[in-house]
GROMACS .gro file of C-alpha atoms in nm:
model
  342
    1UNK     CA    1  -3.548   0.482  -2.808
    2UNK     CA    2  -3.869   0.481  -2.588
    3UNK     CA    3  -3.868   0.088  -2.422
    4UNK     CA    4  -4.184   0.130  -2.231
    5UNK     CA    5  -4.500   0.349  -2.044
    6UNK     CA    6  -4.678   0.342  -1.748
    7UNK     CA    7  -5.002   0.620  -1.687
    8UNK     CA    8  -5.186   0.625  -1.368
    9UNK     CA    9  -5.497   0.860  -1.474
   10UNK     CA   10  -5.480   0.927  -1.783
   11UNK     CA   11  -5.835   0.994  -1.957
   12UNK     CA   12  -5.970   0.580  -1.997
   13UNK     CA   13  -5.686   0.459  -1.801
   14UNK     CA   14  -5.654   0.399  -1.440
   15UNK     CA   15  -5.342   0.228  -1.449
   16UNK     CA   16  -5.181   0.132  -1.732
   17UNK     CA   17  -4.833  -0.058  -1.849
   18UNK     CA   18  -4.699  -0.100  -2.195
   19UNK     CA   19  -4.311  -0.240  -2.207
   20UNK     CA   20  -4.160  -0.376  -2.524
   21UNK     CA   21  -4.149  -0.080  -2.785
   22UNK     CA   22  -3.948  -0.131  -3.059
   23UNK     CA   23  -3.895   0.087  -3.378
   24UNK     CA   24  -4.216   0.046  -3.547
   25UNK     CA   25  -4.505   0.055  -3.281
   26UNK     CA   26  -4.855  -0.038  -3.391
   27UNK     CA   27  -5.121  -0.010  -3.147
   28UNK     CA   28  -5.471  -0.167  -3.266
   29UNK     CA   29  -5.802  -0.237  -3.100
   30UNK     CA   30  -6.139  -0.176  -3.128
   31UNK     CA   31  -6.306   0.179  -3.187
   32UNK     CA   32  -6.305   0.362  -2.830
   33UNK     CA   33  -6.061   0.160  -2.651
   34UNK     CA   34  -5.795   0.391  -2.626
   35UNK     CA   35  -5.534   0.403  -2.877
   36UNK     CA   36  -5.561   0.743  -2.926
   37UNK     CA   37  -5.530   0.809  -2.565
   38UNK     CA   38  -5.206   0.608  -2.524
   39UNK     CA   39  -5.054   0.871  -2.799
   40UNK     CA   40  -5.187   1.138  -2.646
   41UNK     CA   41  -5.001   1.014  -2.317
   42UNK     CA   42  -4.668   1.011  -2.508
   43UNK     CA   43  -4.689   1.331  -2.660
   44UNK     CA   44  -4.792   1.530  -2.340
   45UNK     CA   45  -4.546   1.371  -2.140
   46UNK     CA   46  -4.275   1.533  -2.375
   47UNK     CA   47  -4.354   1.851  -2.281
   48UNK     CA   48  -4.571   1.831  -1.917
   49UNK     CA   49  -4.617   2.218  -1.878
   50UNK     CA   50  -4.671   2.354  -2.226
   51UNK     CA   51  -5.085   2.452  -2.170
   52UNK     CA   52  -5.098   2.417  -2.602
   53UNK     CA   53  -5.056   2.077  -2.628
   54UNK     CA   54  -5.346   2.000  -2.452
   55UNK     CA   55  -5.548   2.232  -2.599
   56UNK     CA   56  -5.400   2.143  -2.948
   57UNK     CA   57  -5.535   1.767  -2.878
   58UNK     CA   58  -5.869   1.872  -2.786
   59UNK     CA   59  -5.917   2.076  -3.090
   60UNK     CA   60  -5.791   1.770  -3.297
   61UNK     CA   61  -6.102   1.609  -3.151
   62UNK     CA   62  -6.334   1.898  -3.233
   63UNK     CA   63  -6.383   2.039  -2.887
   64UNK     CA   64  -6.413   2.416  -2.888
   65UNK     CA   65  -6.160   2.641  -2.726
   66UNK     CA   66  -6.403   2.874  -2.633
   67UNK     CA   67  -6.412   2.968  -2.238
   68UNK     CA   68  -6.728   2.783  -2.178
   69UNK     CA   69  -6.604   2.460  -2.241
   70UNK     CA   70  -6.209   2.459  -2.165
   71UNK     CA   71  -6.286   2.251  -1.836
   72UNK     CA   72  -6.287   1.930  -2.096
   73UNK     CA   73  -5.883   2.085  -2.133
   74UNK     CA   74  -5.831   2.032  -1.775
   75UNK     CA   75  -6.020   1.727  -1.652
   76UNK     CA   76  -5.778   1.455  -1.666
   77UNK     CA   77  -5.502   1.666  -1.470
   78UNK     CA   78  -5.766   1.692  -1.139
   79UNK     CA   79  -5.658   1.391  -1.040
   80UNK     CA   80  -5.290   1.331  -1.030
   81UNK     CA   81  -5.121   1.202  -1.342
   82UNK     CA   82  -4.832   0.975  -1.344
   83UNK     CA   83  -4.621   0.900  -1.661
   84UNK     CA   84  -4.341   0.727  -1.632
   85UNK     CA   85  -4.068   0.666  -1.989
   86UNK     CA   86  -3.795   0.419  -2.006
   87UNK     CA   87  -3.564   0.500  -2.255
   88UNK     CA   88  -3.243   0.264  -2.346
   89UNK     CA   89  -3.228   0.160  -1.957
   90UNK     CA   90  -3.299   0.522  -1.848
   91UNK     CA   91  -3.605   0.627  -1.657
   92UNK     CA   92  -3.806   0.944  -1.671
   93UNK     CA   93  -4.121   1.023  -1.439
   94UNK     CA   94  -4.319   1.292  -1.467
   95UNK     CA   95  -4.591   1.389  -1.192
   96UNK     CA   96  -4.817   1.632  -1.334
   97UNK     CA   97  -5.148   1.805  -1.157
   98UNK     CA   98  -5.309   2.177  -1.125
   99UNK     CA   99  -5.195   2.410  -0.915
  100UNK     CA  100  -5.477   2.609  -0.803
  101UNK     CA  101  -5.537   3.000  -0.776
  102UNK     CA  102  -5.882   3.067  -0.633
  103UNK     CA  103  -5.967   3.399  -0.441
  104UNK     CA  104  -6.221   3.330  -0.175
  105UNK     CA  105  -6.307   3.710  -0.070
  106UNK     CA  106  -6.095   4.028   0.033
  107UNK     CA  107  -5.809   3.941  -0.199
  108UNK     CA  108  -5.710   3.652  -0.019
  109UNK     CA  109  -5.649   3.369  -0.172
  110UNK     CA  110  -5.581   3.059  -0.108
  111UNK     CA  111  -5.340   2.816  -0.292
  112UNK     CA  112  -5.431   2.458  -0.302
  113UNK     CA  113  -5.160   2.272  -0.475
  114UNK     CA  114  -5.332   1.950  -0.648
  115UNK     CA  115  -4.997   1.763  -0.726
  116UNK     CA  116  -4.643   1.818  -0.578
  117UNK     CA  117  -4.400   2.023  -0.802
  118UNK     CA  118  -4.042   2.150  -0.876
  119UNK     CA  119  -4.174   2.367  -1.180
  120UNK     CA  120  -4.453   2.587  -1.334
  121UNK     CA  121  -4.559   2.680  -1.645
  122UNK     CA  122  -4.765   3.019  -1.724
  123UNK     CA  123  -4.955   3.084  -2.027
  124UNK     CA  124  -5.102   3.457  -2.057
  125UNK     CA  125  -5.412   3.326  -2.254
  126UNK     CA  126  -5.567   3.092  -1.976
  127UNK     CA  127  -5.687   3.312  -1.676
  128UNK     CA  128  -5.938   3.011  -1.534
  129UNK     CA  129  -5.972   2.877  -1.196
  130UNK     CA  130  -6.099   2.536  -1.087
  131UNK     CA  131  -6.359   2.588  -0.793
  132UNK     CA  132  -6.699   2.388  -0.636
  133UNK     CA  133  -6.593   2.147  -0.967
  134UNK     CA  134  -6.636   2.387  -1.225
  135UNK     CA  135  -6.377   2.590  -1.473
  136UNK     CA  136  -6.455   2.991  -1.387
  137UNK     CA  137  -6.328   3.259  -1.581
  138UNK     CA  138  -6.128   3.454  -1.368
  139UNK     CA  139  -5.825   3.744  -1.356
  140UNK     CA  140  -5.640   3.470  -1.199
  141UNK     CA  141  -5.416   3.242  -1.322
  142UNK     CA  142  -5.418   2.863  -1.332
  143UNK     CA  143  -5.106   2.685  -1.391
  144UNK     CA  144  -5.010   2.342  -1.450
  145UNK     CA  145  -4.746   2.193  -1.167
  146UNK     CA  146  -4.526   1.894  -1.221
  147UNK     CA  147  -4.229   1.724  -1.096
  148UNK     CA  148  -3.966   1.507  -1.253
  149UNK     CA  149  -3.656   1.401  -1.316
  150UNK     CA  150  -3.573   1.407  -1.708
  151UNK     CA  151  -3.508   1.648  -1.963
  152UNK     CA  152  -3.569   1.577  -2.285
  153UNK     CA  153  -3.333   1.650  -2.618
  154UNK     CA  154  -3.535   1.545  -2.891
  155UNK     CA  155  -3.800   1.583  -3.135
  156UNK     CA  156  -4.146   1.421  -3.139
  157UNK     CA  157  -4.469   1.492  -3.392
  158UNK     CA  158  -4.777   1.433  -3.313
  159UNK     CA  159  -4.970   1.350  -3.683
  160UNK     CA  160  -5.372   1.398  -3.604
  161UNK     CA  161  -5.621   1.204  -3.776
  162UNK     CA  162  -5.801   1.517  -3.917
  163UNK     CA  163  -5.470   1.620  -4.090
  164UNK     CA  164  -5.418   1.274  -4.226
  165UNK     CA  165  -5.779   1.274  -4.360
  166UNK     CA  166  -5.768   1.637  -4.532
  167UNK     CA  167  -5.586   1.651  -4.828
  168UNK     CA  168  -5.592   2.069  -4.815
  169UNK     CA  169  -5.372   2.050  -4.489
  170UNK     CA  170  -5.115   1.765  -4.617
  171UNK     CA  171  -5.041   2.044  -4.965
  172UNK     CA  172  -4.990   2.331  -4.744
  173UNK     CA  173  -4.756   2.128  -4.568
  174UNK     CA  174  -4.585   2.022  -4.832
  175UNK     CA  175  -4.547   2.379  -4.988
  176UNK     CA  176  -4.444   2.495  -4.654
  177UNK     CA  177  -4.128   2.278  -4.702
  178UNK     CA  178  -4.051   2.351  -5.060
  179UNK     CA  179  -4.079   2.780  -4.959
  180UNK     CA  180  -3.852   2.701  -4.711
  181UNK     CA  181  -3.589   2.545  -4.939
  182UNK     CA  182  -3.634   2.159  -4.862
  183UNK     CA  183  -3.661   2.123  -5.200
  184UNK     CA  184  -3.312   1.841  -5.217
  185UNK     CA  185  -3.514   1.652  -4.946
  186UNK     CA  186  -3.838   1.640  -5.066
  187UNK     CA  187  -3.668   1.535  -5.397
  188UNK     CA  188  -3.500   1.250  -5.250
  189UNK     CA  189  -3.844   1.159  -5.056
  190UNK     CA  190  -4.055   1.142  -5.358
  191UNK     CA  191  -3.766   0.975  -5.532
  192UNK     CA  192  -3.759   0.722  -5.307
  193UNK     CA  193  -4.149   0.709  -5.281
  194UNK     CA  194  -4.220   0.656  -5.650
  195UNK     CA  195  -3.918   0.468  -5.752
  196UNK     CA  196  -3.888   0.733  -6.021
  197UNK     CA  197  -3.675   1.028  -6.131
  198UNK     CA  198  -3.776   1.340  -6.042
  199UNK     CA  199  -3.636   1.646  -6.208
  200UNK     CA  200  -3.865   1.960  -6.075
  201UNK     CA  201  -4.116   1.993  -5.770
  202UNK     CA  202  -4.304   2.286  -5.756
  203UNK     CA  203  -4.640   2.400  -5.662
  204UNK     CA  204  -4.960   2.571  -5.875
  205UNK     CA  205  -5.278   2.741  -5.792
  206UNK     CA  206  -5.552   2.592  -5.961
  207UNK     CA  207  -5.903   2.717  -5.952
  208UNK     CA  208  -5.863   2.865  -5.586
  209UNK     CA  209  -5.618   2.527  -5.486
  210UNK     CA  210  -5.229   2.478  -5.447
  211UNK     CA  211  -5.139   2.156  -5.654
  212UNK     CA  212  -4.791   2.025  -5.666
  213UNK     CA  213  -4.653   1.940  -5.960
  214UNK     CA  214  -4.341   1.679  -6.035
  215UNK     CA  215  -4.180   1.703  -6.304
  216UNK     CA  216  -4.025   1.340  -6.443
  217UNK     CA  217  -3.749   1.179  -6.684
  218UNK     CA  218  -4.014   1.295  -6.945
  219UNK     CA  219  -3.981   1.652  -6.908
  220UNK     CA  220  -4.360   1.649  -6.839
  221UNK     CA  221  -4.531   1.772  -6.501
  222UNK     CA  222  -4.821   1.582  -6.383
  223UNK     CA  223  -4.995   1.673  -6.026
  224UNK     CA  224  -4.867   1.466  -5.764
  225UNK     CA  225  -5.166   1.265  -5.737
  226UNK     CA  226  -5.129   1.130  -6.088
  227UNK     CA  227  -4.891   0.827  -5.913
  228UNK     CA  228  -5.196   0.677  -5.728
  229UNK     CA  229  -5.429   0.773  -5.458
  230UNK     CA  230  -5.255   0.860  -5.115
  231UNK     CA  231  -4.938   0.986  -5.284
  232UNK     CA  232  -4.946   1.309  -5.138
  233UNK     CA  233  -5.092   1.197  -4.783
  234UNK     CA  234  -4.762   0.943  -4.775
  235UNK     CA  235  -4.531   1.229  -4.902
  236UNK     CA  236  -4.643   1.456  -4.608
  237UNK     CA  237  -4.582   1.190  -4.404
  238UNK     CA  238  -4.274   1.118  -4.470
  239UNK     CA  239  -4.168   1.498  -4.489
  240UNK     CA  240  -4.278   1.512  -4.149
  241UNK     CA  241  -4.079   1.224  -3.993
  242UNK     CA  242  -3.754   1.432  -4.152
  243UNK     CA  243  -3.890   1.642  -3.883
  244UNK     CA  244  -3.877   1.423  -3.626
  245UNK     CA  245  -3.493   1.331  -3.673
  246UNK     CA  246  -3.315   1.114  -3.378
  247UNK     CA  247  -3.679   1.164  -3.256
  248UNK     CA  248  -4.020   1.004  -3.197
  249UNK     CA  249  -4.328   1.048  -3.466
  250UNK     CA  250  -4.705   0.956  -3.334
  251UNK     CA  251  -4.965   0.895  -3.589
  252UNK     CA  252  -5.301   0.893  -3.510
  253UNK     CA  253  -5.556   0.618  -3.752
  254UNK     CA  254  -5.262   0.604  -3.994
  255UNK     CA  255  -5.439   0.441  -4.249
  256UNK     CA  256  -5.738   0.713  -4.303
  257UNK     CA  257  -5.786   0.862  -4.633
  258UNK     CA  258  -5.577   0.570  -4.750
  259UNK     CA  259  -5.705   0.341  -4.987
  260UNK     CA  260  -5.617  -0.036  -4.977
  261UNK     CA  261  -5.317  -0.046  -5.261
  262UNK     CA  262  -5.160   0.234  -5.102
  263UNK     CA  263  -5.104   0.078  -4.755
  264UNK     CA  264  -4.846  -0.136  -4.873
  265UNK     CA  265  -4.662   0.165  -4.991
  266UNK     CA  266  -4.721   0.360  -4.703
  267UNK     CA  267  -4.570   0.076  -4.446
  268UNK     CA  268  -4.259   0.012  -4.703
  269UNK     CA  269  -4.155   0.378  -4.690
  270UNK     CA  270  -4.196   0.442  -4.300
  271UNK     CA  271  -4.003   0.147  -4.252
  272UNK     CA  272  -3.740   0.252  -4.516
  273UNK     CA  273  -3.740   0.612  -4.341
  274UNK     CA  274  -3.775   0.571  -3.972
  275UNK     CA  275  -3.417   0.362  -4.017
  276UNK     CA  276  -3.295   0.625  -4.218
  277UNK     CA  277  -3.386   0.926  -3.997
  278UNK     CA  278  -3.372   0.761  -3.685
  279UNK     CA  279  -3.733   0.777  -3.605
  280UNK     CA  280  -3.919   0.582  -3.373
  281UNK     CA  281  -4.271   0.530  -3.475
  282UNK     CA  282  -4.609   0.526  -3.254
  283UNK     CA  283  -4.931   0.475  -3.482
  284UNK     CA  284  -5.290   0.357  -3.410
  285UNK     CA  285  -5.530   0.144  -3.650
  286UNK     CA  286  -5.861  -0.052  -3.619
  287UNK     CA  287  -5.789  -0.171  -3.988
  288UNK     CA  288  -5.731  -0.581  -4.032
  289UNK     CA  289  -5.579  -0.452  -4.392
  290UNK     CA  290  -5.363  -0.180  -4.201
  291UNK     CA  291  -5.187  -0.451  -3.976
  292UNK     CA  292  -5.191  -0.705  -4.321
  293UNK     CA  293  -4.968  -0.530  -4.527
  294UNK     CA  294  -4.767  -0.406  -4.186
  295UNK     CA  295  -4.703  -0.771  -4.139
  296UNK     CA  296  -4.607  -0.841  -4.528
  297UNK     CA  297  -4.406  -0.494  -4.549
  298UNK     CA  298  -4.155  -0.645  -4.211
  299UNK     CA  299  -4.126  -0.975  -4.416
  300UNK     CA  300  -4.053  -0.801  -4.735
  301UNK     CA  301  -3.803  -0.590  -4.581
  302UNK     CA  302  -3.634  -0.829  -4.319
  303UNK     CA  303  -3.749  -0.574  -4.064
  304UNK     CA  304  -3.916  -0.820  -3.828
  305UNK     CA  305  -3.697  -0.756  -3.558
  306UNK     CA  306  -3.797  -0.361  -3.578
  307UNK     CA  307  -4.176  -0.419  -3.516
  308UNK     CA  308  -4.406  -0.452  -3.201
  309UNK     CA  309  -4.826  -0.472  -3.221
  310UNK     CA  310  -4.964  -0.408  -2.907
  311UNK     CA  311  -5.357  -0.444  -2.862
  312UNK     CA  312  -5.575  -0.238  -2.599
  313UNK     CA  313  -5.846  -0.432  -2.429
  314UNK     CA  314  -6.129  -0.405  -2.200
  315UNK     CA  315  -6.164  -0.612  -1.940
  316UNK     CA  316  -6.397  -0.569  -1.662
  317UNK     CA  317  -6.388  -0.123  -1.687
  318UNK     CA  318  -6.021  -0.188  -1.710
  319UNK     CA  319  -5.770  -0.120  -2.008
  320UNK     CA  320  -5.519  -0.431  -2.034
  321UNK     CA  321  -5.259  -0.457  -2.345
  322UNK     CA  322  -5.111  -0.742  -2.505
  323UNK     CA  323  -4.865  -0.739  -2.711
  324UNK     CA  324  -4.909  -0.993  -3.022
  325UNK     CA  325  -4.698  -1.244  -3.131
  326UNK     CA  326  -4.543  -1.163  -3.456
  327UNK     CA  327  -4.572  -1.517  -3.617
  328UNK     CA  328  -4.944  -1.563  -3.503
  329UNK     CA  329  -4.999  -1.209  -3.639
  330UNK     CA  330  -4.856  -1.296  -3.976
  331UNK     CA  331  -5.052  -1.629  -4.021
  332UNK     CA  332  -5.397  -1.442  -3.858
  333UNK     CA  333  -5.298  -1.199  -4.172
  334UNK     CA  334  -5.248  -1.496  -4.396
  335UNK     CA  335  -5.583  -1.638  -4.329
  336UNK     CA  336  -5.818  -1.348  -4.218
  337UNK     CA  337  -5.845  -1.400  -3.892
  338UNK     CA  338  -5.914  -1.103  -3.689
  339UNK     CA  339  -5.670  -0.944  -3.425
  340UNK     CA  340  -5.781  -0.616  -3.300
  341UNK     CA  341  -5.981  -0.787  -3.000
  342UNK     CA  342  -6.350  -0.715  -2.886
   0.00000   0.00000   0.00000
C-alpha cells in the first residue's frame, strides 16, 4: 500500500509532501487548489514513460490533442520532475524530464538531455521538438527520459470526472463487462449494492440508448436506474475497482453526478469493496456532504482505522497539506462546520 508522496514540479506544486495514506484517501480543498493535480502525480508516476497518459489527462480536461496545442502535454516535464512513492517501508523515485532532439542545420543535431536517465520511451505518433520555448512539429522525435529505481507489479485506474459525470460512458462500461463474461461479478456487485436478489443482468437498446436491465426475485426487469439515482454511476464504480485488484484506484470529484442520498451508498460500498479487492483508494471532493457521509460511512462500518482526509492549502503561492483529525472531522460533520479550507 502507497504510505506517502513527495513532487518537486509538478504543475501547482513546487515542492510538495503528503505521508500518512491509508486505505481510503480523501483529498478535499477548495476549487483550484490542486487535488486533481496530486492524482494526476500518482497516476503518471506509475507509468513515467508511457507519452498516453499524459495526453489521456489533458483530454480529460478538454485540451485538444491537435499539434498546435500539445506543448500544454509537455510543460510540466521542462523542468525536472521528482516523484518519490513509499510503499510498506519501500521507496521508489522516479526522475522524469525531456530528452531533446532538435536539428540546428546540415543534419546535425544536437542532443540536449533535460533530466538524467537510465530509460526511454518512443511513441511513433509524437514527432515534436522543444526549441526557443516553443513545441515545433518536426520529423524528429521527442522522447520522455527518466531514471529510477522501482518497478511496479500492480494495477492502478485513474476514474476522470467527465466519465463520472456522463451517464452514456458509465453503460458502455458496464456492457463492456457483461460481453466479456463478468456477468458472476457484476451479479455479486449489484447484489451487494442493492441488498437485493438479482436473477438476470442484461442490456437493451432503447430509442438509440443501451439500458441495463436487472432482473429481481420478482421475475420482473426494471432498468437499473429504477433503484435510485446514481445506481449505475456506483455500479461502474465498483466494476472498475475489480479492475484495480491488489492495486490502487484514483477518482477524480467522486461525488459528481451524485445526488445527496446516494453518497452514503456510494462511501458504504467502496469501503465494503476496496477491503474485499484489495484496493487502495485516492479520491478528490470540494463537497462538505461528500466528506459527511465519508465520516458516518467509517463509523457505521468500524472502518475508522482505514481512512485518512488530507486538505490542500495555499499559503503564500505555496501548496501545504494537512491531514485532518478524524474526531474533529466527525464533530465539524456533526455540526456543519466547514473543513475544506480557504
Amino acid at each position: 500500500m502507497l504510505e506517502s508522496i513527495r513532487l518537486h514540479n509538478f504543475k501547482s506544486f513546487k515542492d510538495l509532501a503528503v505521508e500518512g495514506f491509508k486505505r481510503i484517501n480523501l483529498i478535499v480543498g477548495r476549487n483550484n487548489s490542486g487535488k486533481s493535480n496530486l492524482l494526476e502525480a500518482m497516476y503518471i508516476a506509475h507509468d513515467p514513460v508511457n507519452f498516453e497518459l499524459m495526453i489521456e489527462l489533458n483530454k480529460a480536461r478538454g485540451i485538444d490533442s491537435d499539434w498546435k496545442y500539445i506543448r500544454f502535454f509537455w510543460n510540466e516535464l521542462f523542468e525536472t520532475l521528482n516523484i518519490e512513492l513509499i510503499y510498506k517501508g519501500q521507496g521508489y523515485k522516479t526522475h522524469i524530464g525531456l530528452y531533446e532532439h532538435v536539428d540546428f542545420s546540415k543534419g546535425k543535431t544536437v542532443n540536449n538531455e533535460l533530466g538524467g536517465f537510465e530509460g526511454e520511451g518512443y511513441s511513433d505518433n509524437d514527432k515534436f521538438i522543444y526549441y526557443d520555448g516553443k513545441i515545433r512539429l518536426s520529423e524528429k522525435r521527442i522522447s520522455i527520459s527518466y531514471k529510477g529505481n522501482y518497478q511496479f507489479s500492480y494495477r492502478s485506474k485513474f476514474v476522470f470526472e467527465s466519465n463520472n459525470l456522463n451517464t452514456e460512458k458509465s453503460i458502455d462500461n458496464i456492457s463492456r463487462y457483461l460481453e466479456q463474461g463478468s456477468i458472476e461479478l457484476a451479479k455479486e456487485v449489484l447484489v451487494e449494492i442493492l441488498d437485493s436478489d438479482i436473477k438476470t443482468i442484461n442490456t437493451a437498446a432503447d430509442d438509440g440508448r443501451t439500458i441495463v436491465y436487472v432482473t429481481g426475485s420478482d421475475g420482473k426487469g426494471h432498468p437499473l436506474n429504477h433503484w435510485g439515482a446514481g445506481t449505475e454511476r456506483i455500479f461502474n464504480l465498483i466494476l472498475t475497482m475489480s479492475e484495480c485488484k491488489d492495486g490502487v484506484i484514483l477518482i477524480d470529484e467522486i461525488d459528481n453526478g451524485l445526488f445527496y442520498n446516494a453518497l452514503r451508498l456510494l462511501w458504504d460500498k467502496v469501503m465494503y469493496f476496496a477491503e474485499k479487492y484489495n484496493v487502495q483508494v485516492f479520491a478528490t471532493t470540494h463537497s462538505h456532504e461528500c466528506i459527511q457521509h465519508l465520516v458516518e460511512s467509517a463509523v457505521a462500518n468500524n472502518k475508522k482505522d482505514d481512512l485518512a482526509i488530507f486538505r490542500i492549502e495555499k499559503y503564500e503561492e505555496k501548496s501545504i497539506v494537512v491531514e485532518l483529525d478524524y474526531e474533529k472531522v466527525a464533530q465539524n460533520a456533526e455540526f456543519g462546520y466547514d473543513v475544506r479550507g480557504y
